[in-house]
Coordinates of N, CA and C in Angstrom, one line a residue:
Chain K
X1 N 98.3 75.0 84.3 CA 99.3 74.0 84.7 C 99.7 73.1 83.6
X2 N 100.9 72.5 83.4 CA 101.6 72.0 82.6 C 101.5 70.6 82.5
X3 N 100.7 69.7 81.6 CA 100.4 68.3 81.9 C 101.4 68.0 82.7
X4 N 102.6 67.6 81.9 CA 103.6 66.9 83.0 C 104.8 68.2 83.3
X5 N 105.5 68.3 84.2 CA 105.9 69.1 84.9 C 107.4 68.7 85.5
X6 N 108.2 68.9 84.9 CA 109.6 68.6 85.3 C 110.7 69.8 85.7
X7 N 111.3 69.1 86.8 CA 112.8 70.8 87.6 C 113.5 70.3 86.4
X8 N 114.0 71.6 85.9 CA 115.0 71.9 84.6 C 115.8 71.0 84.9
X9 N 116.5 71.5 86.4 CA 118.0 71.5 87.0 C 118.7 72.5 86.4
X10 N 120.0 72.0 86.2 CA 120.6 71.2 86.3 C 120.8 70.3 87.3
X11 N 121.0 69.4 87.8 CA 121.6 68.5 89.1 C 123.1 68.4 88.7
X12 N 123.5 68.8 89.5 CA 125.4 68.9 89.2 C 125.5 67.2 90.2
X13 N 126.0 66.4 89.7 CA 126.3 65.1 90.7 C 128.0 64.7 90.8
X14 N 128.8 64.5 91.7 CA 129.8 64.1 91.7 C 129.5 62.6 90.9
X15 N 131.1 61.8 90.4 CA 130.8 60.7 89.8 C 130.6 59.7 91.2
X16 N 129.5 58.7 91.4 CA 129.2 57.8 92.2 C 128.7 58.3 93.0
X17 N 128.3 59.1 92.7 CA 126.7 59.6 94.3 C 125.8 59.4 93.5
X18 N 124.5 59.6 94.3 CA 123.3 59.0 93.8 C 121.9 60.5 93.9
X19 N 121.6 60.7 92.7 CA 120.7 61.6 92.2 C 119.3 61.3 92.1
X20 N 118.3 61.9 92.9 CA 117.2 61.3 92.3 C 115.9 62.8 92.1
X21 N 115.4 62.7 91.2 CA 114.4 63.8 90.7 C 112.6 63.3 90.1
X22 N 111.8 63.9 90.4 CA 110.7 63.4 90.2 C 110.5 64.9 88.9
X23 N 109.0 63.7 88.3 CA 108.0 64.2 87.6 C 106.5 64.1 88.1
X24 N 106.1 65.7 88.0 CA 104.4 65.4 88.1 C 103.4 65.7 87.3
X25 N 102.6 64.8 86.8 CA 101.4 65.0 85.9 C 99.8 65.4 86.2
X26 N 99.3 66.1 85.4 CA 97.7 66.2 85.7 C 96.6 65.6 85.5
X27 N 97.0 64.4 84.8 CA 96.2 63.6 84.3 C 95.8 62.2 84.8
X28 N 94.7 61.8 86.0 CA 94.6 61.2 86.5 C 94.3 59.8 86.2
X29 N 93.6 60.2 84.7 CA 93.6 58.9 84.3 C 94.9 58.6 83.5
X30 N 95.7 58.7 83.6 CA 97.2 58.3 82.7 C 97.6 56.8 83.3
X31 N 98.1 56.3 82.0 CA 98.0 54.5 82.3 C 99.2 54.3 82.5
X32 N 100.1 54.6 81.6 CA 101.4 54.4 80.9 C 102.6 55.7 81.3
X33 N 103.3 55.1 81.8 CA 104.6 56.5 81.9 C 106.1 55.7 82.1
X34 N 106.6 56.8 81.5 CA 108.3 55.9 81.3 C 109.3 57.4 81.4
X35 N 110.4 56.9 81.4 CA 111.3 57.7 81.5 C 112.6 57.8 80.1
X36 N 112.7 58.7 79.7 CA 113.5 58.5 78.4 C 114.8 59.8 78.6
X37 N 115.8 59.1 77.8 CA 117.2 60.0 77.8 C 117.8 60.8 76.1
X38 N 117.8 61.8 76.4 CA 118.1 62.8 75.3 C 119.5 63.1 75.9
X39 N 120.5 62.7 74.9 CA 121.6 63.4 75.0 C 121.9 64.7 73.7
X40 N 122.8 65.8 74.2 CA 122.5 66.5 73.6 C 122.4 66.5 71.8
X41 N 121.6 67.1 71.4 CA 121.5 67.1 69.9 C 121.3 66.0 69.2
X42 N 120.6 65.0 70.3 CA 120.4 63.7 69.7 C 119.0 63.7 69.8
X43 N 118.6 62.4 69.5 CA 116.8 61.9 69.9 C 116.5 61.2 70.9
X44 N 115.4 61.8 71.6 CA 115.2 60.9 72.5 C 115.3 59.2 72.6
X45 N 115.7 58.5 73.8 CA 115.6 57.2 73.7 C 115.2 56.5 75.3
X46 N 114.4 55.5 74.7 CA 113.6 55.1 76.0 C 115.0 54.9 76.9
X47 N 114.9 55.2 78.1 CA 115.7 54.6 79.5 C 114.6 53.2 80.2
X48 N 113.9 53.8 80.5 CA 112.6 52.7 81.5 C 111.5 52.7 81.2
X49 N 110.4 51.6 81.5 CA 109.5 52.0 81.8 C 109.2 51.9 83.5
X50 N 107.9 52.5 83.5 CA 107.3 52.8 84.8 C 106.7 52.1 85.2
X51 N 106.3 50.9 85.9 CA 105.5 49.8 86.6 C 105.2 50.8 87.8
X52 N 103.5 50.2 88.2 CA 102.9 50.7 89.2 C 103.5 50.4 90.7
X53 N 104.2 48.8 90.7 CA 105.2 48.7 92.1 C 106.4 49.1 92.1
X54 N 106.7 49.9 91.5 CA 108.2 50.3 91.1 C 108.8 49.5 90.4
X55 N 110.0 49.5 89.6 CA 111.2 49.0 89.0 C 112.6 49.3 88.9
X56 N 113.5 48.4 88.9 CA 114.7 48.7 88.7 C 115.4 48.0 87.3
X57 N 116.3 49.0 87.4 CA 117.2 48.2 86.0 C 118.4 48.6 85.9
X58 N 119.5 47.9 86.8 CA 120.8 48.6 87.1 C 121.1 49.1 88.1
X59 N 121.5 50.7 87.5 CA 121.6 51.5 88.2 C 120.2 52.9 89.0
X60 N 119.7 52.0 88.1 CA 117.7 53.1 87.6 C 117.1 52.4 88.5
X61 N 116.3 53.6 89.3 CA 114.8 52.6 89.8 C 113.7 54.0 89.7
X62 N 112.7 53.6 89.1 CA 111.7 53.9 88.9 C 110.3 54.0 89.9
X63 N 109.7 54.8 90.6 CA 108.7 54.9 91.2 C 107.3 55.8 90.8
X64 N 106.0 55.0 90.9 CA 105.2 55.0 90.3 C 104.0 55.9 91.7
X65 N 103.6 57.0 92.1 CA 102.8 57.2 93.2 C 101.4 57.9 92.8
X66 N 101.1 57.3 92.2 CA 99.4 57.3 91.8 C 98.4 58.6 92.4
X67 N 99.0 58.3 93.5 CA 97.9 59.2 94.9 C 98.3 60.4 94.6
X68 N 99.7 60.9 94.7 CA 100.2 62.1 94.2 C 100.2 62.6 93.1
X69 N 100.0 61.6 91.8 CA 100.5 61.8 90.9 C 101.6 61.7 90.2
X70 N 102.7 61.3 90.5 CA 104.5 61.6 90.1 C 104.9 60.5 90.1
X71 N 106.0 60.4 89.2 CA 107.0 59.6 88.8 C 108.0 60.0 88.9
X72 N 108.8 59.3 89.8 CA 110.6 59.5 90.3 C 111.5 58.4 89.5
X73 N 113.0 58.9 89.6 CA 114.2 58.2 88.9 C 115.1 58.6 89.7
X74 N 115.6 57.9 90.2 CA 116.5 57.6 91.1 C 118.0 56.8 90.4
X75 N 119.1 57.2 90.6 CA 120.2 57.3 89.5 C 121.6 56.8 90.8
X76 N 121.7 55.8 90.7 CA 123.3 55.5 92.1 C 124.0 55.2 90.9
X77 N 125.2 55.5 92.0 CA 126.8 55.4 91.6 C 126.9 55.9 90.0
X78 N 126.4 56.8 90.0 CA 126.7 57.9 88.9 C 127.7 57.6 88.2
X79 N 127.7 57.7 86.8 CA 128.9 57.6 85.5 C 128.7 58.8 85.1
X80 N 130.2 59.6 84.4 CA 129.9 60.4 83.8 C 129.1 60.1 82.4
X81 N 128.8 58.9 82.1 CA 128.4 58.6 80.8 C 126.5 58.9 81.1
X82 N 126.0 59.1 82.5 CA 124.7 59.5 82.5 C 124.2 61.0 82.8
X83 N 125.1 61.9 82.1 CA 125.1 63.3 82.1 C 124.2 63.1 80.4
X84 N 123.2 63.9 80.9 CA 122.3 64.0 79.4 C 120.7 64.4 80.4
X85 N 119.9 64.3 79.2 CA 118.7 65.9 80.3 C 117.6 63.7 79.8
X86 N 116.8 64.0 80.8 CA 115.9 62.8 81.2 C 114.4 63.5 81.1
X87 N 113.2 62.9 80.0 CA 112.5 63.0 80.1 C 111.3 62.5 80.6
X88 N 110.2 62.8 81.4 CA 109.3 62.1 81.7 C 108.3 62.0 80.8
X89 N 107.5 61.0 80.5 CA 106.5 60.7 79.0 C 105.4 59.5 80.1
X90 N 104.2 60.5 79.8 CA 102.6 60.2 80.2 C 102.0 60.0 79.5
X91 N 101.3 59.1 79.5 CA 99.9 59.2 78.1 C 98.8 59.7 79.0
X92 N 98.2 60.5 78.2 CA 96.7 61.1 78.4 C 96.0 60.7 78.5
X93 N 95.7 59.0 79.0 CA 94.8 58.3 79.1 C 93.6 58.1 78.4
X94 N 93.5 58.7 77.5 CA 92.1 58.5 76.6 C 93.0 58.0 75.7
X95 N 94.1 57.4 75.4 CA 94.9 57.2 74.2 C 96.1 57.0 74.7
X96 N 96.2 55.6 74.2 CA 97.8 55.4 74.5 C 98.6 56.2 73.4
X97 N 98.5 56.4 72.4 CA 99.2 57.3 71.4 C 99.2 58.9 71.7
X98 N 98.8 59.1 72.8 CA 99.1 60.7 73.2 C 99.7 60.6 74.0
X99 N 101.1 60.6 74.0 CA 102.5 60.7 74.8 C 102.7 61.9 75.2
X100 N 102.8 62.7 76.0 CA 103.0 63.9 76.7 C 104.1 63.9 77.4
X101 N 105.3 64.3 76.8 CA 106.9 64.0 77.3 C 107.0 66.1 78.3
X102 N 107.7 65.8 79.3 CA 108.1 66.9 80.2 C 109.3 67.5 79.2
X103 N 109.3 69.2 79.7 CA 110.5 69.5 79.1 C 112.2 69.0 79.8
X104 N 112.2 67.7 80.5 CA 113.3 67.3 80.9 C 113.8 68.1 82.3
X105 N 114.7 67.0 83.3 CA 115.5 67.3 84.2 C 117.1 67.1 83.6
X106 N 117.7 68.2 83.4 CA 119.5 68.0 83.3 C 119.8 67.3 84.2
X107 N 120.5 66.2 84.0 CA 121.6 66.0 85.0 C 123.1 66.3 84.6
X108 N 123.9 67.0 84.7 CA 125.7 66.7 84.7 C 126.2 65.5 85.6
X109 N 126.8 65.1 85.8 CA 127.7 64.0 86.2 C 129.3 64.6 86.3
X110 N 130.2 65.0 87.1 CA 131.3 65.7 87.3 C 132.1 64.5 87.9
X111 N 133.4 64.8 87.3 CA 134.6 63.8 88.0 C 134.4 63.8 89.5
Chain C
X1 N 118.4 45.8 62.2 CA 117.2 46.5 61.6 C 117.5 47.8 61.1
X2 N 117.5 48.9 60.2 CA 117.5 50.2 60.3 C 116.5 50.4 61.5
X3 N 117.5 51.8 61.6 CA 116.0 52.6 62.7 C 114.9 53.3 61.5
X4 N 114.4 54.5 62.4 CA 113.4 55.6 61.5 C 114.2 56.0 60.9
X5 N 114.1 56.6 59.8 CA 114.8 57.3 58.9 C 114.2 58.4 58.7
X6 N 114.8 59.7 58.9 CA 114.5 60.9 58.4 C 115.2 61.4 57.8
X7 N 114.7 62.5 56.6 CA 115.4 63.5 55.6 C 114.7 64.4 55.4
X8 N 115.2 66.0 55.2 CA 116.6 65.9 55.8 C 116.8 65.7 56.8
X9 N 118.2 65.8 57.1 CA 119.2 65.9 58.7 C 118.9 67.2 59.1
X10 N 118.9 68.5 57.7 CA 119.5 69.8 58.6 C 118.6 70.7 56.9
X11 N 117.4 71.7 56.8 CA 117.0 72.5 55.8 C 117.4 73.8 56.6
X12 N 117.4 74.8 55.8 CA 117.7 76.5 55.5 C 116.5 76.6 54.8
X13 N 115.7 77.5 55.0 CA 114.8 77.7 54.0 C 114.3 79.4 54.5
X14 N 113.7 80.4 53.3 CA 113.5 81.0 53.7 C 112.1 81.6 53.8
X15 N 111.5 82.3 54.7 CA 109.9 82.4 55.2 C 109.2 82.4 53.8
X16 N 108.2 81.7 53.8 CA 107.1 81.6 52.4 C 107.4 80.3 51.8
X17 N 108.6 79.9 52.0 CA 108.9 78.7 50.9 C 108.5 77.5 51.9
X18 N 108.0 76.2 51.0 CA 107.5 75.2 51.5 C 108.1 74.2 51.9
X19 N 108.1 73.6 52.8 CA 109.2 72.7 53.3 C 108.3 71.0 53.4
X20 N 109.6 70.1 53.1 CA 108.8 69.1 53.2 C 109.6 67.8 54.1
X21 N 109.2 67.4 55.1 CA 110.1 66.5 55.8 C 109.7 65.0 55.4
X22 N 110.7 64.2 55.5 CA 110.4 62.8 55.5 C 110.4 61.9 56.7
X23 N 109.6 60.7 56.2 CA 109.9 59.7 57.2 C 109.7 58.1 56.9
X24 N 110.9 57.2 57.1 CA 110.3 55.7 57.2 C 111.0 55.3 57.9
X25 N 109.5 54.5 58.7 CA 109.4 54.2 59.9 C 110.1 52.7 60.2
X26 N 110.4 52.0 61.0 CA 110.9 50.6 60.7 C 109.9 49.6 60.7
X27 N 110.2 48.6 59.7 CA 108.9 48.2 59.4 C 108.3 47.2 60.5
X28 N 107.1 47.0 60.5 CA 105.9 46.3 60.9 C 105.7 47.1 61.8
X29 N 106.3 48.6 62.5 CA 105.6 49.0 63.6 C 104.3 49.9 62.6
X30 N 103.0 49.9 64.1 CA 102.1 50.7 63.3 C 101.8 52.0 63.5
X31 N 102.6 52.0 64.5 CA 102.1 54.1 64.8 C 103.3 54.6 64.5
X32 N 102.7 55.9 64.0 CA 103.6 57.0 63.4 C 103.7 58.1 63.8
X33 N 104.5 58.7 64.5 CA 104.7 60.0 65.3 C 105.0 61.3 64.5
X34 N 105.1 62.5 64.8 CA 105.5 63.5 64.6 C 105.4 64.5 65.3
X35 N 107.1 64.6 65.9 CA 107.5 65.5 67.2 C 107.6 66.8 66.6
X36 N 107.7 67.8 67.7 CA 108.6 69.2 66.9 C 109.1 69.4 68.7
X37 N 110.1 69.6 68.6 CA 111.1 69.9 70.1 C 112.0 71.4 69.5
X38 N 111.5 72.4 70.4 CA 112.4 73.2 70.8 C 112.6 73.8 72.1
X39 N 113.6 74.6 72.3 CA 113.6 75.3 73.5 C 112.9 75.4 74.9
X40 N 111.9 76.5 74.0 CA 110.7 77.0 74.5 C 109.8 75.8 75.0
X41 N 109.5 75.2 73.9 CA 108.3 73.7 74.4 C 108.5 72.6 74.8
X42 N 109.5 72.5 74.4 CA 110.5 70.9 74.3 C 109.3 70.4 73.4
X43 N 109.6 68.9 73.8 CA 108.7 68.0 72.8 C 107.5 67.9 72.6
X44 N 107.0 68.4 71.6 CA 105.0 68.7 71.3 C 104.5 67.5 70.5
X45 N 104.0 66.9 70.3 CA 103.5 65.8 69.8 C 102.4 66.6 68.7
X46 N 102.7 66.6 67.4 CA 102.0 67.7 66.1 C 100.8 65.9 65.5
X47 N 101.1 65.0 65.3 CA 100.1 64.3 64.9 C 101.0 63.0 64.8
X48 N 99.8 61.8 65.1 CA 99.8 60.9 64.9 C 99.5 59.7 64.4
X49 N 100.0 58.3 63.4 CA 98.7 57.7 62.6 C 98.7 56.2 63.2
X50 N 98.1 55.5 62.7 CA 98.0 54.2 63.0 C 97.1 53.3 61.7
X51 N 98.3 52.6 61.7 CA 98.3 52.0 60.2 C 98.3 52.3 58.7
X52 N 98.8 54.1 59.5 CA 98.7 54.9 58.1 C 97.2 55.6 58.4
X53 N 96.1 55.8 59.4 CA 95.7 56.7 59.4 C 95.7 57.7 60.4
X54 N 95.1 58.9 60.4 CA 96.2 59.7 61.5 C 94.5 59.7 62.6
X55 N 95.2 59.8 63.4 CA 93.8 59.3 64.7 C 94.2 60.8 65.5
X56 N 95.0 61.8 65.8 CA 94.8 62.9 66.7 C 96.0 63.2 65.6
X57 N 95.4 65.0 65.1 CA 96.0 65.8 64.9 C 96.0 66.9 65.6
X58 N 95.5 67.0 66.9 CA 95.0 68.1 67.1 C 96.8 68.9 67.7
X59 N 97.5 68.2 68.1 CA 98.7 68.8 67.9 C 99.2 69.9 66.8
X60 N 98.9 69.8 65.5 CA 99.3 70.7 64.6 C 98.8 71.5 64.7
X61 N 100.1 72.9 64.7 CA 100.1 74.2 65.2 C 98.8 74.9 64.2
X62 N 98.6 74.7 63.0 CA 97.7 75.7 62.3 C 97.4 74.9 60.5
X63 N 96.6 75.5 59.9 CA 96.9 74.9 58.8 C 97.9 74.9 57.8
X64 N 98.8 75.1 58.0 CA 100.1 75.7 57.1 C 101.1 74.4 57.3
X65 N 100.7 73.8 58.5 CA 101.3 72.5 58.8 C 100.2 71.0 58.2
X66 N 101.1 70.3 57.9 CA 100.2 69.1 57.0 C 100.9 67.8 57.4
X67 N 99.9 66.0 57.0 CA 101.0 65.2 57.1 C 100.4 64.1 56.7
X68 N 101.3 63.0 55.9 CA 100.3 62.3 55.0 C 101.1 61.2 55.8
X69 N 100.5 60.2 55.4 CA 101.3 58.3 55.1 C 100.6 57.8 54.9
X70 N 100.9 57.8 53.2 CA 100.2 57.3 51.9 C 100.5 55.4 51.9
X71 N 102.0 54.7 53.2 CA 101.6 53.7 52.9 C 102.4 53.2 54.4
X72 N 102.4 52.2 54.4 CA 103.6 51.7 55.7 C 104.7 52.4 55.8
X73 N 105.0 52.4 55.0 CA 107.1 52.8 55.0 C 106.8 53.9 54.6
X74 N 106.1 55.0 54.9 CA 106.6 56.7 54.6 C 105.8 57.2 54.9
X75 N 106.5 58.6 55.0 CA 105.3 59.8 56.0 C 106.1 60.7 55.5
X76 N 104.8 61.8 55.6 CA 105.6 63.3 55.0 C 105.1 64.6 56.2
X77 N 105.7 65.6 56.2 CA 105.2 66.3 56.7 C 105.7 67.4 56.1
X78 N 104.6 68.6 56.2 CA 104.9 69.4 54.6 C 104.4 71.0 55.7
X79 N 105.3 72.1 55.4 CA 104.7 73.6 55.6 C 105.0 74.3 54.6
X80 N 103.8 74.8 54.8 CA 103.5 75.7 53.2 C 102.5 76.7 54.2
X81 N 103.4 78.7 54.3 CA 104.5 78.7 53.6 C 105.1 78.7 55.0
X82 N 106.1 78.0 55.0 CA 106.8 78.0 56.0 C 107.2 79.7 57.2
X83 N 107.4 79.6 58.2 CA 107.7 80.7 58.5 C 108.5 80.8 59.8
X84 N 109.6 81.7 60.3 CA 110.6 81.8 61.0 C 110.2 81.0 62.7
X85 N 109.4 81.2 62.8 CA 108.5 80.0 64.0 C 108.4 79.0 64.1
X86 N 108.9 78.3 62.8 CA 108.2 76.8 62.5 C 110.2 76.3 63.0
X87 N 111.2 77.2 63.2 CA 112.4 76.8 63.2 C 112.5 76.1 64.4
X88 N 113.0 74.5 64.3 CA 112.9 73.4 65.3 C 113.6 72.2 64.6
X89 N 113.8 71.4 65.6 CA 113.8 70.0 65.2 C 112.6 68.9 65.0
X90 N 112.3 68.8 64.5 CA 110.8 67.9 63.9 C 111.6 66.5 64.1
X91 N 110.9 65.5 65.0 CA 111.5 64.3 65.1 C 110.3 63.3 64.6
X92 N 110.7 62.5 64.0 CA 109.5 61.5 64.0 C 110.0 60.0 64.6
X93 N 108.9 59.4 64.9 CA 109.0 58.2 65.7 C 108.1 57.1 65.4
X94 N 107.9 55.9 65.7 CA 107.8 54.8 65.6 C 107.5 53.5 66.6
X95 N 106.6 53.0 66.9 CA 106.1 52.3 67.8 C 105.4 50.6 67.4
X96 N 105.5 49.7 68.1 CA 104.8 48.5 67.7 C 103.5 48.7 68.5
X97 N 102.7 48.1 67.8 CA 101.2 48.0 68.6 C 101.7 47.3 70.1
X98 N 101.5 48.8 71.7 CA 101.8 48.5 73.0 C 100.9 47.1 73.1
X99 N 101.3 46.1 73.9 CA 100.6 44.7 74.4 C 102.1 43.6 74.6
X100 N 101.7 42.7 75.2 CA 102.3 41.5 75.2 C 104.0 42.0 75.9
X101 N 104.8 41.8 74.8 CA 106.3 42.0 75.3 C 106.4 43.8 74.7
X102 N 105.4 44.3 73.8 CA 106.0 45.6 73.8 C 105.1 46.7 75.0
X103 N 106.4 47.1 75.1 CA 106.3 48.0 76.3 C 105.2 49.5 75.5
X104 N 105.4 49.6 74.3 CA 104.6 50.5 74.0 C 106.3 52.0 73.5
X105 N 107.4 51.3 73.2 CA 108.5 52.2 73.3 C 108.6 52.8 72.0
X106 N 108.4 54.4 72.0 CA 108.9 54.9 70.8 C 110.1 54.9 70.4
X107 N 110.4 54.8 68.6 CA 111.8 54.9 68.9 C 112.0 56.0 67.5
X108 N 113.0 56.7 68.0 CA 113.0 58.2 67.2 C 113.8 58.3 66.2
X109 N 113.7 58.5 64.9 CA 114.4 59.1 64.0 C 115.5 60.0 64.5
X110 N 116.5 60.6 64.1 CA 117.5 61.4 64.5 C 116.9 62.7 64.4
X111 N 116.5 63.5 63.4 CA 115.5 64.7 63.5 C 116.0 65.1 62.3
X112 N 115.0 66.6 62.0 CA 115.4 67.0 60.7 C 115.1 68.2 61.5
X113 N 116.3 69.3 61.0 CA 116.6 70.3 62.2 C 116.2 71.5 60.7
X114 N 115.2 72.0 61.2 CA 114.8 72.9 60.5 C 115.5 74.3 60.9
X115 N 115.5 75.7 59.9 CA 115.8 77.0 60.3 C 115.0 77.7 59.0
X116 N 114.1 78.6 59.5 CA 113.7 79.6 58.0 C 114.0 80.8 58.5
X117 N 114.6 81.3 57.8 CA 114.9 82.5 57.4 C 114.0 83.8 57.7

């Protein structure tokens, strides 16, 4: 099993509906998790982090479910400008410096 | 601020020959990353340092892969001899010691997009 574990997708979204997709990890002791956005041929860049009572920022909210394991992102009123693949990033818990990023959820964003 | 700086942007090289990637990081952060993202794996985390020493390598694929930071402002990462497998984007990144107001956020170089031959 795949530390962290992310759906490829694509998610095809019309513009202004609302998308939301989780991540799940194996590592129970993991302290730290965030969400980051790669657009294509570019470098990753933080989006959020991940608080244990959830968070919002915008249009983003973030949820943190310990018991299960996973971290969700939840995306309203969709811009075509948030088409780009979203990564989930764990630390390994013996170490904050071992970031364990998923191979990403696509999202498209369509008129 | 500059961000991370890597060079190159983009090598051609062909299997056997040595390749050597750069990095400076932006200054006063103290951890120093070294991604390789392709395809197949997406983002692998090959080693990491802190304050210039490297605290988990165990990411690095084999010994043909290497990586120094001889001071704050630079990092190298070197294959010797390179070979048609190692073809990826190598990103390197940058972090302030996580606490207080920092979230702990890496922040990435553009990449140096490897291809060997």
């Amino acid at each position: 099993r795949k530390e962290v574990e992310q759906d490829p997708g694509p998610f095809n979204v019309p513009e202004g509906a609302t998308v939301a997709f989780n991540c799940t990890y194996s590592n129970s002791a993991s302290q730290s998790f965030f969400w980051y956005r790669q657009d294509c041929r570019k470098e990753p860049k933080l989006l959020m982090s991940v608080y244990s009572s959830g968070n919002e920022d915008g249009r983003f909210t973030a949820q943190l479910n310990r018991a299960s394991q996973y971290i969700s992102l939840l995306i309203r009123d969709s811009k075509l400008s948030d088409s780009a693949t979203y990564l989930c990033v764990v630390n390994r818990g013996d170490s904050w410096g071992k970031l364990q990023f998923g191979a990403g959820t696509q999202v498209v964003v369509t008129p | 601020d500059a961000g991370v700086i890597q060079s190159p942007r983009h090598e051609v090289t062909e299997m056997g020959q040595e390749v050597t990637l750069r990095c400076k990081p932006i200054s006063g952060h103290d951890y120093l990353f070294w991604y390789r993202q392709t395809m197949m794996r997406g983002l692998e985390l090959l080693i990491y340092f802190n304050n210039n020493v490297p605290i988990d390598d165990s990411g690095m694929p084999e010994d043909r892969f290497s990586a120094k930071m001889p001071n704050a402002s630079f990092s190298t990462l070197k294959i010797q001899p390179s070979e048609p497998r190692d073809s990826a984007v190598y990103f390197c990144a940058s972090s302030p010691r996580p606490g207080g107001s920092n979230t702990g956020e890496l922040f990435f170089g553009e990449g140096s997009r490897l291809t060997v031959l």
